[in-house]
Amino acid sequence: MKKAQYHELNSNSLQLHIHPLISFILGAAMATACILLYISANPGSNPSAGSNPNPLELSANWTGSSKPDSVDQGVTGEIKEEAASTGQGPNTTSEFITTSPAPQAYDPYKELVGVLKKAANEDNTVILTQINEAFAKPGSLLDLFLESFHAGENIERLLSHLVMVTMDQNAYDRCKSLHPHCYFMRTEGVYYNNEKTFMSKDYLDMMWGRNKFQLTILELGFNFLFTDVDVLWFRDPFRHISLAAHLAISSDVFLGDPDSVSNFPNGGFLYAKSCNKTIEFYRFWQEGRERFAGHNEQEVFNAIKSEAVSQMKVLFQFLDTAYCGGFCQLSKDLNKICTLHANCCVGLGNKIHDLRGALDDWKNFTTKSYDERRWGNFHWRVPGICIH
């Protein structure tokens, strides 16, 4: 009896030890099965593959996109390569935006402003002239124009502030071969490469286009001294331009008073100051093309000058022909002359002939001594074709 009870106690004791072991084994097996099931369902979460990307971070990358695969074919190709090299996951949405710079707005005046800035002096002033193929050919007006700067009294330095506005490709190419500051003013459907007959439709379009271009220069914040290419330069004309004037313009006929609107202006040589008053006047001037149809810009200026002074309070200066003269009213004192314009002269060949003679006269004058120049009573050789 005692022996049977002993075996029964041992059996019960064994069962008490086995039951916890079985429970532990079964629990471990179930945990292992759950882990294996999770790994098979989520292969990318294998701990051996590196740190897991945050699921919230991944979803943030595709915010607003129902098809991340389509994005993956685009910008994310670069991001994947970066991630492979750094061992990091995809970047956030903010980093996607910075990889694509915002498009720049088109600026139609970018090239022009660049040329003007390079040529402008410390006061933001440039010298402008305008040429086409006919004027730019070797032996034509451009050569005489540039030669006068070299023959003049200490005015070669002014060439660094000169911008040549070209009307066609050949004129532009010639300019680039001679000068650093060239701008090609392109016109749609209009060709200005040859000489235009005075007061023809093409001539009027060219003159009014030039006037509108001058307005653009003012609106861009640059002062300018415009000179026709049929003007010879001998001395610095800026010395005779009033700082108070909104616009200083040369005269075909000067009557003695620089403030008088009775003077007869010539738009082939003028200084304009970039300010609200001058810009307002230029716009008023442009409107005059419709008011006075069939007239050029110089004739319209003559028609509106009194109105501009009395109503708009524009300050004009009419330049004395003793300093800024021309063929219309010839300055006879070579000790004073700064510029000489081939105005009152029609025909390219006629202008070239008489300007060539005037430039030779100037060169002859400058070879003389101070006393000879002062008292030698030098004059232009007249008559020419136009010069008298």
Short mmCIF file of C-alpha atoms in Angstrom, two decimals:
data_model
loop_
_atom_site.label_atom_id
_atom_site.label_comp_id
_atom_site.label_asym_id
_atom_site.label_seq_id
_atom_site.Cartn_x
_atom_site.Cartn_y
_atom_site.Cartn_z
CA MET A 1 0.00 0.00 0.00
CA LYS A 2 2.74 2.40 0.91
CA LYS A 3 4.66 1.47 -2.23
CA ALA A 4 1.65 2.21 -4.43
CA GLN A 5 1.16 5.57 -2.78
CA TYR A 6 4.84 6.39 -3.35
CA HIS A 7 4.60 5.76 -7.13
CA GLU A 8 1.43 7.83 -7.33
CA LEU A 9 3.15 10.77 -5.63
CA ASN A 10 6.12 10.55 -7.98
CA SER A 11 3.83 10.49 -10.97
CA ASN A 12 1.96 13.54 -9.79
CA SER A 13 5.20 15.38 -9.11
CA LEU A 14 6.48 14.61 -12.64
CA GLN A 15 3.30 15.91 -14.17
CA LEU A 16 3.67 19.14 -12.20
CA HIS A 17 7.19 19.65 -13.68
CA ILE A 18 6.25 18.70 -17.25
CA HIS A 19 3.22 20.98 -17.58
CA PRO A 20 5.17 24.30 -17.34
CA LEU A 21 7.75 23.03 -19.81
CA ILE A 22 5.07 22.14 -22.33
CA SER A 23 3.43 25.53 -21.84
CA PHE A 24 6.76 27.30 -22.45
CA ILE A 25 7.47 25.25 -25.62
CA LEU A 26 3.98 25.83 -27.00
CA GLY A 27 4.19 29.57 -26.29
CA ALA A 28 7.58 29.88 -27.98
CA ALA A 29 6.32 27.93 -31.00
CA MET A 30 3.30 30.18 -31.36
CA ALA A 31 5.47 33.32 -31.08
CA THR A 32 7.88 31.94 -33.69
CA ALA A 33 4.99 31.13 -36.01
CA CYS A 34 3.63 34.69 -35.66
CA ILE A 35 7.04 36.20 -36.43
CA LEU A 36 7.50 34.02 -39.50
CA LEU A 37 3.99 34.87 -40.69
CA TYR A 38 4.68 38.65 -40.25
CA ILE A 39 8.01 38.46 -42.09
CA SER A 40 6.48 36.56 -45.00
CA ALA A 41 3.72 39.16 -45.27
CA ASN A 42 6.19 42.13 -44.95
CA PRO A 43 9.44 41.21 -46.72
CA GLY A 44 10.75 44.80 -46.71
CA SER A 45 10.77 44.90 -42.89
CA ASN A 46 13.59 42.41 -42.49
CA PRO A 47 15.78 43.80 -39.68
CA SER A 48 18.91 42.69 -41.50
CA ALA A 49 18.18 45.06 -44.37
CA GLY A 50 18.94 48.19 -42.31
CA SER A 51 16.78 50.74 -40.47
CA ASN A 52 13.08 50.82 -41.37
CA PRO A 53 11.76 53.99 -43.00
CA ASN A 54 8.93 55.57 -41.10
CA PRO A 55 5.60 54.64 -42.77
CA LEU A 56 4.30 58.14 -42.07
CA GLU A 57 7.34 59.56 -43.86
CA LEU A 58 6.68 57.38 -46.89
CA SER A 59 3.04 58.34 -47.11
CA ALA A 60 4.00 62.01 -46.83
CA ASN A 61 6.13 61.62 -49.98
CA TRP A 62 3.10 60.73 -52.05
CA THR A 63 0.62 63.19 -50.59
CA GLY A 64 -1.77 64.24 -53.32
CA SER A 65 -0.79 61.37 -55.62
CA SER A 66 -2.90 58.27 -56.05
CA LYS A 67 -0.18 56.69 -58.23
CA PRO A 68 3.23 56.84 -56.57
CA ASP A 69 4.59 54.55 -59.29
CA SER A 70 4.12 57.35 -61.85
CA VAL A 71 6.20 59.71 -59.72
CA ASP A 72 8.76 56.95 -59.24
CA GLN A 73 9.41 57.05 -62.97
CA GLY A 74 10.27 60.74 -62.81
CA VAL A 75 12.11 62.76 -60.18
CA THR A 76 12.39 59.85 -57.73
CA GLY A 77 14.93 58.13 -59.95
CA GLU A 78 17.51 60.69 -58.81
CA ILE A 79 16.36 60.39 -55.20
CA LYS A 80 16.73 56.58 -55.26
CA GLU A 81 20.33 56.91 -56.47
CA GLU A 82 21.05 59.39 -53.68
CA ALA A 83 19.48 57.04 -51.12
CA ALA A 84 21.58 54.13 -52.37
CA SER A 85 24.78 56.13 -52.00
CA THR A 86 23.94 57.52 -48.54
CA GLY A 87 22.08 54.53 -47.10
CA GLN A 88 19.07 56.74 -46.36
CA GLY A 89 15.48 56.46 -47.43
CA PRO A 90 13.54 58.80 -49.73
CA ASN A 91 13.53 62.54 -49.03
CA THR A 92 10.50 64.45 -47.81
CA THR A 93 8.13 66.43 -49.99
CA SER A 94 9.86 69.76 -49.27
CA GLU A 95 13.10 68.39 -50.72
CA PHE A 96 11.26 67.35 -53.90
CA ILE A 97 10.22 70.98 -54.50
CA THR A 98 13.72 72.42 -54.18
CA THR A 99 15.12 70.07 -56.86
CA SER A 100 13.17 71.94 -59.58
CA PRO A 101 13.96 75.71 -59.79
CA ALA A 102 11.06 78.03 -60.57
CA PRO A 103 10.95 79.17 -64.24
CA GLN A 104 12.30 82.68 -64.83
CA ALA A 105 9.94 85.30 -66.29
CA TYR A 106 10.89 86.42 -69.82
CA ASP A 107 12.46 89.89 -69.87
CA PRO A 108 12.35 91.41 -73.40
CA TYR A 109 14.78 94.18 -72.37
CA LYS A 110 17.41 92.01 -70.68
CA GLU A 111 19.87 92.20 -73.60
CA LEU A 112 19.32 95.93 -74.08
CA VAL A 113 19.79 96.73 -70.40
CA GLY A 114 22.98 94.67 -70.38
CA VAL A 115 24.43 96.70 -73.26
CA LEU A 116 23.35 100.01 -71.70
CA LYS A 117 24.85 99.16 -68.31
CA LYS A 118 28.21 98.37 -69.86
CA ALA A 119 28.29 101.67 -71.74
CA ALA A 120 26.75 104.02 -69.16
CA ASN A 121 28.85 106.47 -67.17
CA GLU A 122 28.52 107.06 -63.42
CA ASP A 123 25.40 109.19 -64.04
CA ASN A 124 23.70 106.41 -66.01
CA THR A 125 24.09 108.35 -69.25
CA VAL A 126 24.81 106.81 -72.64
CA ILE A 127 25.48 108.18 -76.12
CA LEU A 128 23.27 106.59 -78.77
CA THR A 129 23.46 106.45 -82.54
CA GLN A 130 21.46 104.39 -85.01
CA ILE A 131 22.78 102.73 -88.18
CA ASN A 132 21.65 100.46 -90.97
CA GLU A 133 23.66 98.59 -93.60
CA ALA A 134 23.86 101.62 -95.92
CA PHE A 135 25.32 103.81 -93.17
CA ALA A 136 27.62 101.08 -91.83
CA LYS A 137 29.37 100.06 -95.05
CA PRO A 138 33.11 100.79 -95.28
CA GLY A 139 33.63 104.35 -96.48
CA SER A 140 30.12 105.40 -95.47
CA LEU A 141 28.86 107.61 -92.64
CA LEU A 142 29.87 105.31 -89.77
CA ASP A 143 33.54 105.49 -90.69
CA LEU A 144 33.46 109.29 -90.81
CA PHE A 145 31.56 109.41 -87.52
CA LEU A 146 34.10 107.26 -85.65
CA GLU A 147 37.05 108.98 -87.31
CA SER A 148 35.87 112.33 -85.96
CA PHE A 149 36.09 111.06 -82.35
CA HIS A 150 39.72 110.13 -82.92
CA ALA A 151 40.50 113.45 -84.61
CA GLY A 152 38.64 115.52 -82.00
CA GLU A 153 40.01 117.21 -78.88
CA ASN A 154 40.17 114.67 -76.06
CA ILE A 155 36.87 112.96 -76.93
CA GLU A 156 38.06 109.44 -77.78
CA ARG A 157 37.13 108.57 -74.19
CA LEU A 158 33.46 109.22 -75.03
CA LEU A 159 33.44 106.20 -77.36
CA SER A 160 33.37 103.94 -74.32
CA HIS A 161 29.87 105.32 -73.60
CA LEU A 162 28.59 105.00 -77.18
CA VAL A 163 25.92 102.40 -78.00
CA MET A 164 25.30 101.70 -81.67
CA VAL A 165 21.71 100.65 -82.33
CA THR A 166 21.67 98.58 -85.51
CA MET A 167 18.67 98.03 -87.77
CA ASP A 168 19.78 94.91 -89.65
CA GLN A 169 22.16 91.95 -89.40
CA ASN A 170 24.87 93.37 -91.66
CA ALA A 171 24.98 96.62 -89.72
CA TYR A 172 25.19 94.64 -86.48
CA ASP A 173 28.05 92.51 -87.80
CA ARG A 174 29.98 95.60 -88.92
CA CYS A 175 29.38 97.24 -85.56
CA LYS A 176 30.71 94.20 -83.69
CA SER A 177 33.87 94.31 -85.77
CA LEU A 178 34.51 97.94 -84.81
CA HIS A 179 32.97 98.64 -81.43
CA PRO A 180 32.19 96.89 -78.11
CA HIS A 181 28.65 98.22 -77.49
CA CYS A 182 26.21 97.12 -80.20
CA TYR A 183 22.48 96.41 -79.98
CA PHE A 184 20.35 94.84 -82.70
CA MET A 185 16.89 96.47 -82.70
CA ARG A 186 14.84 93.85 -84.54
CA THR A 187 11.70 94.89 -86.40
CA GLU A 188 9.12 92.39 -87.62
CA GLY A 189 8.42 92.45 -91.35
CA VAL A 190 10.24 95.76 -91.94
CA TYR A 191 13.70 96.06 -93.50
CA TYR A 192 15.80 99.13 -92.84
CA ASN A 193 19.06 97.94 -94.36
CA ASN A 194 19.11 100.53 -97.18
CA GLU A 195 18.71 104.27 -97.43
CA LYS A 196 15.10 105.42 -97.06
CA THR A 197 13.69 108.21 -99.20
CA PHE A 198 12.99 111.30 -97.14
CA MET A 199 9.36 111.40 -95.90
CA SER A 200 8.46 108.04 -97.49
CA LYS A 201 6.35 105.61 -95.44
CA ASP A 202 9.41 103.54 -94.52
CA TYR A 203 11.27 106.71 -93.56
CA LEU A 204 8.43 107.85 -91.27
CA ASP A 205 8.16 104.39 -89.70
CA MET A 206 11.90 104.39 -89.07
CA MET A 207 11.89 107.87 -87.49
CA TRP A 208 8.91 107.18 -85.26
CA GLY A 209 10.35 103.79 -84.32
CA ARG A 210 13.53 105.56 -83.27
CA ASN A 211 11.49 107.97 -81.16
CA LYS A 212 9.67 105.12 -79.43
CA PHE A 213 12.97 103.36 -78.76
CA GLN A 214 14.27 106.53 -77.09
CA LEU A 215 11.21 106.47 -74.82
CA THR A 216 12.08 102.89 -73.86
CA ILE A 217 15.62 103.99 -72.89
CA LEU A 218 14.15 106.65 -70.59
CA GLU A 219 11.69 104.20 -69.06
CA LEU A 220 14.58 101.85 -68.31
CA GLY A 221 16.19 104.63 -66.25
CA PHE A 222 18.96 105.81 -68.58
CA ASN A 223 19.71 109.35 -69.71
CA PHE A 224 20.92 109.60 -73.28
CA LEU A 225 22.48 111.89 -75.82
CA PHE A 226 21.26 110.78 -79.21
CA THR A 227 23.34 111.69 -82.25
CA ASP A 228 22.63 110.93 -85.87
CA VAL A 229 25.52 109.11 -87.53
CA ASP A 230 25.89 112.03 -90.00
CA VAL A 231 27.21 114.21 -87.14
CA LEU A 232 30.96 114.88 -86.79
CA TRP A 233 32.24 115.25 -83.20
CA PHE A 234 35.13 117.64 -82.55
CA ARG A 235 34.76 118.60 -78.87
CA ASP A 236 32.73 117.47 -75.86
CA PRO A 237 29.17 118.87 -76.30
CA PHE A 238 28.08 117.95 -72.76
CA ARG A 239 29.71 121.18 -71.56
CA HIS A 240 26.97 123.14 -73.32
CA ILE A 241 23.97 121.14 -72.07
CA SER A 242 22.10 122.62 -69.10
CA LEU A 243 21.66 120.40 -66.06
CA ALA A 244 18.21 121.96 -65.53
CA ALA A 245 16.84 120.92 -68.93
CA HIS A 246 14.55 117.92 -69.27
CA LEU A 247 15.46 117.85 -72.96
CA ALA A 248 18.18 119.69 -74.89
CA ILE A 249 17.83 119.64 -78.67
CA SER A 250 19.92 120.97 -81.54
CA SER A 251 18.63 123.65 -83.85
CA ASP A 252 18.32 123.92 -87.59
CA VAL A 253 18.07 127.66 -86.95
CA PHE A 254 19.03 129.19 -83.60
CA LEU A 255 17.61 132.65 -82.85
CA GLY A 256 19.80 133.50 -79.86
CA ASP A 257 17.68 132.46 -76.84
CA PRO A 258 18.15 128.83 -75.74
CA ASP A 259 14.81 128.86 -73.86
CA SER A 260 12.71 130.23 -76.73
CA VAL A 261 10.31 127.88 -78.50
CA SER A 262 10.73 130.11 -81.55
CA ASN A 263 13.95 128.24 -82.38
CA PHE A 264 13.70 125.57 -85.09
CA PRO A 265 14.62 122.19 -83.53
CA ASN A 266 16.41 119.20 -85.05
CA GLY A 267 15.89 115.76 -83.47
CA GLY A 268 19.11 114.38 -84.94
CA PHE A 269 21.07 115.58 -81.91
CA LEU A 270 19.33 115.72 -78.55
CA TYR A 271 19.86 115.00 -74.87
CA ALA A 272 17.04 113.59 -72.70
CA LYS A 273 17.03 113.16 -68.93
CA SER A 274 15.31 110.09 -67.50
CA CYS A 275 12.63 111.51 -65.21
CA ASN A 276 8.85 111.50 -65.00
CA LYS A 277 8.51 114.81 -66.80
CA THR A 278 10.59 113.73 -69.81
CA ILE A 279 8.88 110.34 -70.03
CA GLU A 280 5.48 112.04 -69.91
CA PHE A 281 6.54 114.38 -72.72
CA TYR A 282 7.85 111.51 -74.90
CA ARG A 283 4.52 109.71 -74.56
CA PHE A 284 2.75 112.93 -75.52
CA TRP A 285 5.15 113.21 -78.45
CA GLN A 286 4.31 109.67 -79.59
CA GLU A 287 0.59 110.46 -79.45
CA GLY A 288 1.27 113.37 -81.79
CA ARG A 289 1.86 110.93 -84.65
CA GLU A 290 -1.90 110.39 -84.90
CA ARG A 291 -2.75 114.06 -84.29
CA PHE A 292 -0.41 115.12 -87.10
CA ALA A 293 -0.62 112.18 -89.47
CA GLY A 294 1.92 112.08 -92.27
CA HIS A 295 4.52 114.18 -90.45
CA ASN A 296 7.86 113.05 -89.05
CA GLU A 297 8.79 113.27 -85.38
CA GLN A 298 10.75 116.51 -85.80
CA GLU A 299 7.80 118.31 -87.40
CA VAL A 300 5.50 117.06 -84.64
CA PHE A 301 7.97 118.25 -81.97
CA ASN A 302 7.85 121.69 -83.55
CA ALA A 303 4.04 121.59 -83.45
CA ILE A 304 3.73 120.55 -79.78
CA LYS A 305 6.70 122.33 -78.17
CA SER A 306 4.72 125.38 -77.02
CA GLU A 307 1.99 123.19 -75.54
CA ALA A 308 4.59 121.08 -73.73
CA VAL A 309 6.17 124.16 -72.15
CA SER A 310 2.96 125.97 -71.18
CA GLN A 311 0.84 123.03 -70.03
CA MET A 312 3.29 120.27 -69.11
CA LYS A 313 6.02 122.58 -67.77
CA VAL A 314 8.72 120.77 -69.71
CA LEU A 315 12.08 122.59 -69.68
CA PHE A 316 13.62 122.66 -73.16
CA GLN A 317 17.04 123.91 -74.12
CA PHE A 318 17.67 124.75 -77.78
CA LEU A 319 21.37 124.33 -78.45
CA ASP A 320 23.38 127.19 -79.92
CA THR A 321 24.55 126.41 -83.45
CA ALA A 322 27.87 128.09 -82.65
CA TYR A 323 28.66 124.94 -80.63
CA CYS A 324 26.32 122.27 -81.98
CA GLY A 325 25.87 123.37 -85.56
CA GLY A 326 25.07 122.00 -88.95
CA PHE A 327 24.80 122.74 -92.63
CA CYS A 328 21.52 124.64 -92.12
CA GLN A 329 23.20 127.34 -90.01
CA LEU A 330 26.94 126.83 -90.30
CA SER A 331 29.17 127.72 -87.37
CA LYS A 332 32.14 129.60 -88.77
CA ASP A 333 34.33 129.58 -85.65
CA LEU A 334 36.35 126.38 -85.46
CA ASN A 335 37.57 127.39 -81.98
CA LYS A 336 34.03 126.90 -80.64
CA ILE A 337 32.52 124.12 -82.71
CA CYS A 338 31.74 120.84 -80.89
CA THR A 339 29.58 118.98 -83.41
CA LEU A 340 28.69 119.47 -87.07
CA HIS A 341 25.50 117.91 -88.46
CA ALA A 342 24.84 117.25 -92.15
CA ASN A 343 21.30 118.61 -91.83
CA CYS A 344 19.55 120.43 -94.68
CA CYS A 345 21.21 117.85 -96.93
CA VAL A 346 19.35 115.06 -98.74
CA GLY A 347 21.12 112.03 -100.17
CA LEU A 348 23.68 109.69 -98.62
CA GLY A 349 26.36 110.45 -101.23
CA ASN A 350 25.96 114.21 -100.74
CA LYS A 351 26.33 113.89 -96.96
CA ILE A 352 29.45 111.74 -97.27
CA HIS A 353 31.05 114.16 -99.71
CA ASP A 354 30.56 117.27 -97.59
CA LEU A 355 31.34 115.63 -94.23
CA ARG A 356 34.57 114.25 -95.67
CA GLY A 357 35.59 117.76 -96.67
CA ALA A 358 34.62 119.19 -93.26
CA LEU A 359 36.60 116.52 -91.41
CA ASP A 360 39.67 117.24 -93.54
CA ASP A 361 39.29 120.94 -92.76
CA TRP A 362 39.18 120.15 -89.06
CA LYS A 363 42.30 117.99 -89.25
CA ASN A 364 44.12 120.79 -91.04
CA PHE A 365 43.00 123.21 -88.32
CA THR A 366 44.31 120.99 -85.49
CA THR A 367 47.80 120.79 -87.03
CA LYS A 368 48.31 124.51 -86.51
CA SER A 369 49.81 126.18 -83.46
CA TYR A 370 47.65 127.69 -80.74
CA ASP A 371 48.21 131.22 -82.03
CA GLU A 372 47.51 130.22 -85.61
CA ARG A 373 44.28 128.54 -84.59
CA ARG A 374 43.32 131.47 -82.43
CA TRP A 375 44.01 134.18 -84.99
CA GLY A 376 44.31 132.33 -88.28
CA ASN A 377 40.69 132.93 -89.23
CA PHE A 378 40.10 129.32 -90.37
CA HIS A 379 36.83 128.47 -92.12
CA TRP A 380 35.20 125.49 -93.75
CA ARG A 381 35.81 125.09 -97.43
CA VAL A 382 32.61 126.20 -99.09
CA PRO A 383 30.60 125.75 -101.08
CA GLY A 384 30.13 122.02 -101.11
CA ILE A 385 27.12 120.09 -102.36
CA CYS A 386 25.10 121.02 -99.28
CA ILE A 387 27.43 123.08 -97.10
CA HIS A 388 27.43 126.81 -97.81
#
